[in-house]
CSV table of N, CA and C in Angstrom, one decimal:
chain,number,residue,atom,x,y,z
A,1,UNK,N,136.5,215.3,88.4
A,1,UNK,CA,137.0,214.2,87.5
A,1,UNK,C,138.4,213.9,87.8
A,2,UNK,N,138.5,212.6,87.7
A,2,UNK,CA,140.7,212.2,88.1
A,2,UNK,C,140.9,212.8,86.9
A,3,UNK,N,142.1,213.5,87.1
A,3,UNK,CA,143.5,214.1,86.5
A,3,UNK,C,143.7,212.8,85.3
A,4,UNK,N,143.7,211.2,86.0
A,4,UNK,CA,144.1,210.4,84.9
A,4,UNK,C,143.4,210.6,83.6
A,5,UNK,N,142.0,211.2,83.4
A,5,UNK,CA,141.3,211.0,82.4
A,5,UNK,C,141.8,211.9,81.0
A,6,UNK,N,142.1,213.2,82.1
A,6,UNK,CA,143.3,214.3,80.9
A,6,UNK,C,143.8,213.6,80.9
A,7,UNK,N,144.6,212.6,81.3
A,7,UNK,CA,146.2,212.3,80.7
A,7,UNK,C,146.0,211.1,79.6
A,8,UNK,N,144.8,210.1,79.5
A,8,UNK,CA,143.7,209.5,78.8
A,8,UNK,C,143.6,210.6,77.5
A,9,UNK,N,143.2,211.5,77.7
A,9,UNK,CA,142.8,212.3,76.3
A,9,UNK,C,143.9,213.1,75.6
A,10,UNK,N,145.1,213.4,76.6
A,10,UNK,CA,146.4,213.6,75.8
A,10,UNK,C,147.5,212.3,74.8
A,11,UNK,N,147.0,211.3,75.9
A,11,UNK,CA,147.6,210.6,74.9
A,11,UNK,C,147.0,209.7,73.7
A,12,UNK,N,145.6,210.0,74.0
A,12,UNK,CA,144.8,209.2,72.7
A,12,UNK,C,145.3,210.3,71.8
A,13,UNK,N,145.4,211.4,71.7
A,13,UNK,CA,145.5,212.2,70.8
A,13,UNK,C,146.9,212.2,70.4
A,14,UNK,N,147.9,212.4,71.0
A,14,UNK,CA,149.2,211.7,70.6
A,14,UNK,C,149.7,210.4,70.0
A,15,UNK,N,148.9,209.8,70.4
A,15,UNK,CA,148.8,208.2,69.5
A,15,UNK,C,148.1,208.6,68.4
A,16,UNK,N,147.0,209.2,68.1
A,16,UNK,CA,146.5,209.5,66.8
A,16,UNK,C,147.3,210.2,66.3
A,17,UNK,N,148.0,211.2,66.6
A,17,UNK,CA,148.8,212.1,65.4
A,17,UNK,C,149.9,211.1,65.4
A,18,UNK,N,150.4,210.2,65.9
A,18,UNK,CA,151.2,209.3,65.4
A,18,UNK,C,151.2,208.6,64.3
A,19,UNK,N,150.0,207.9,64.8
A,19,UNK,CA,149.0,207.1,63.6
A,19,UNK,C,148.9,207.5,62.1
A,20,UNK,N,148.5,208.7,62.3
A,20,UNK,CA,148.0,209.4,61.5
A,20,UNK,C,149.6,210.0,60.3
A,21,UNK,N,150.6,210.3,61.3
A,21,UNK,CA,151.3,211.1,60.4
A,21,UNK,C,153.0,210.5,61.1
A,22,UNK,N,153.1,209.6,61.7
A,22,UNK,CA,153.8,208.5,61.5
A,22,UNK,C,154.3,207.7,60.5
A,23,UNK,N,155.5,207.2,60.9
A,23,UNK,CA,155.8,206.3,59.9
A,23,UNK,C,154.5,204.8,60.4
A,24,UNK,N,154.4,203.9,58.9
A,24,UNK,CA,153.4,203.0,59.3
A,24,UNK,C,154.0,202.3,60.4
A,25,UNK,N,153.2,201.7,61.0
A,25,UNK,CA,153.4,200.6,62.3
A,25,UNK,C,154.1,201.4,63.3
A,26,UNK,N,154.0,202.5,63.6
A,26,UNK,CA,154.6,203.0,64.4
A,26,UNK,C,153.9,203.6,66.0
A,27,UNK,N,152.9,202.8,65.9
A,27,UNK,CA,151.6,202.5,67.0
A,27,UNK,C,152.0,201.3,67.3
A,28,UNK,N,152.3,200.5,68.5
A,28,UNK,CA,152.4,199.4,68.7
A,28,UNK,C,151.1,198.5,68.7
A,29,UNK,N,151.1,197.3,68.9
A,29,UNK,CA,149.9,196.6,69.2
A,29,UNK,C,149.5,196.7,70.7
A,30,UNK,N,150.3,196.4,71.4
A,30,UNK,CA,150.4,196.7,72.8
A,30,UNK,C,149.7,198.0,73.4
A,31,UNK,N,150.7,199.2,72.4
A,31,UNK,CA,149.9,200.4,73.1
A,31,UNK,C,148.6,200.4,72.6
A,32,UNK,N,148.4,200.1,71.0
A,32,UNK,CA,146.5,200.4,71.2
A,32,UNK,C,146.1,199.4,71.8
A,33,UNK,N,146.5,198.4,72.8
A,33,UNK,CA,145.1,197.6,73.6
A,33,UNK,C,145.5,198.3,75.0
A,34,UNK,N,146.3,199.4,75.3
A,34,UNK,CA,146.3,200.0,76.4
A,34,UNK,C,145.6,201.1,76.0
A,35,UNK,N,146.1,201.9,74.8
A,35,UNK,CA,144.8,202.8,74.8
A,35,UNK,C,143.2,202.4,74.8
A,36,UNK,N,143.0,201.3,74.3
A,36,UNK,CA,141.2,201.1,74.3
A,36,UNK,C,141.2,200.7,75.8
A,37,UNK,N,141.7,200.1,76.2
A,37,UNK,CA,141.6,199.8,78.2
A,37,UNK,C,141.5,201.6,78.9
A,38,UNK,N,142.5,202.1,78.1
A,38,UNK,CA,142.2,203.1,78.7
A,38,UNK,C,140.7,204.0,78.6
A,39,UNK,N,140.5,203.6,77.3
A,39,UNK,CA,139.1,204.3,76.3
A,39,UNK,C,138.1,204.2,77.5
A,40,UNK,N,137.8,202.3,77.3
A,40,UNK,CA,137.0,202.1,77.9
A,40,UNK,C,136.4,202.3,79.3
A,41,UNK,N,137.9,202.8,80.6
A,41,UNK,CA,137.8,203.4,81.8
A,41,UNK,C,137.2,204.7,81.5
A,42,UNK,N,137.7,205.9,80.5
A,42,UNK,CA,137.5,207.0,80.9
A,42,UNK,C,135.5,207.0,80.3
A,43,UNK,N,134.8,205.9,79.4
A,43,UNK,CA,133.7,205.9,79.3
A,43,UNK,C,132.8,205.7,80.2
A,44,UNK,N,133.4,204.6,81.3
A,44,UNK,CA,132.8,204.3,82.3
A,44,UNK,C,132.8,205.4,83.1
A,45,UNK,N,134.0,206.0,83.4
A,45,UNK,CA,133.7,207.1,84.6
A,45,UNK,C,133.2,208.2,83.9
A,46,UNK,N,133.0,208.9,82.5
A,46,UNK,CA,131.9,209.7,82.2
A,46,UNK,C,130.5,209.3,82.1
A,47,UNK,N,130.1,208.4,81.8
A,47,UNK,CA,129.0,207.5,82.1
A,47,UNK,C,128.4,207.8,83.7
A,48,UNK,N,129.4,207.4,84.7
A,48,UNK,CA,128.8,207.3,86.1
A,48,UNK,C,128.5,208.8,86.1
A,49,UNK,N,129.5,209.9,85.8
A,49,UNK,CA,129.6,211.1,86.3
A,49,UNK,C,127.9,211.6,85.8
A,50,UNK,N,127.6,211.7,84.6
A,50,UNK,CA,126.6,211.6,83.7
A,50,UNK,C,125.6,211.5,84.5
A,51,UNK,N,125.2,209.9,84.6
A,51,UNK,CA,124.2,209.2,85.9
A,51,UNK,C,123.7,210.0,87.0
A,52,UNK,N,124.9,210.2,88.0
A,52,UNK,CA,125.2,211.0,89.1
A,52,UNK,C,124.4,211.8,89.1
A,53,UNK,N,124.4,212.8,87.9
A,53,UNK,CA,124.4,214.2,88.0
A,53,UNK,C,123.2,213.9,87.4
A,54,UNK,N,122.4,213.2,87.1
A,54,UNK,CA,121.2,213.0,86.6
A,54,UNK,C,120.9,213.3,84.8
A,55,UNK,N,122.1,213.4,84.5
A,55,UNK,CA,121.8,213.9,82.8
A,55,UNK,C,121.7,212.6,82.2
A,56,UNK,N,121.7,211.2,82.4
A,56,UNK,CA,121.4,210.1,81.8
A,56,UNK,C,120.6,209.0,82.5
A,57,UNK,N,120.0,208.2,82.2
A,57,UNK,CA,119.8,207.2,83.1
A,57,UNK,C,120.2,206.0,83.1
């Protein structure tokens, strides 16, 4: 798996405890449409990996 995908699931989670326990608006707009760009890459490459390895079709 790329290394990017950990760094994908550190920062989704960093952005949530932000969210979460942040002052409000303290999530930009910008960064959640980089986080869902990101979402959406690391689905596709677990998807393929998935495929690949025959656990989905």
């Amino acid at each position: 798996m790329p290394k990017k995908l950990r760094e994908y699931i550190v920062s989704a989670f960093d952005i949530r405890q932000l969210g979460d326990y942040g002052a409000p608006g303290s999530v930009s707009t910008e960064k959640a449409q980089s986080l869902i760009e990101e979402t959406k890459e690391f689905i596709e490459t677990i998807e393929e990996y998935l495929r690949r390895g025959g656990y989905i079709s």
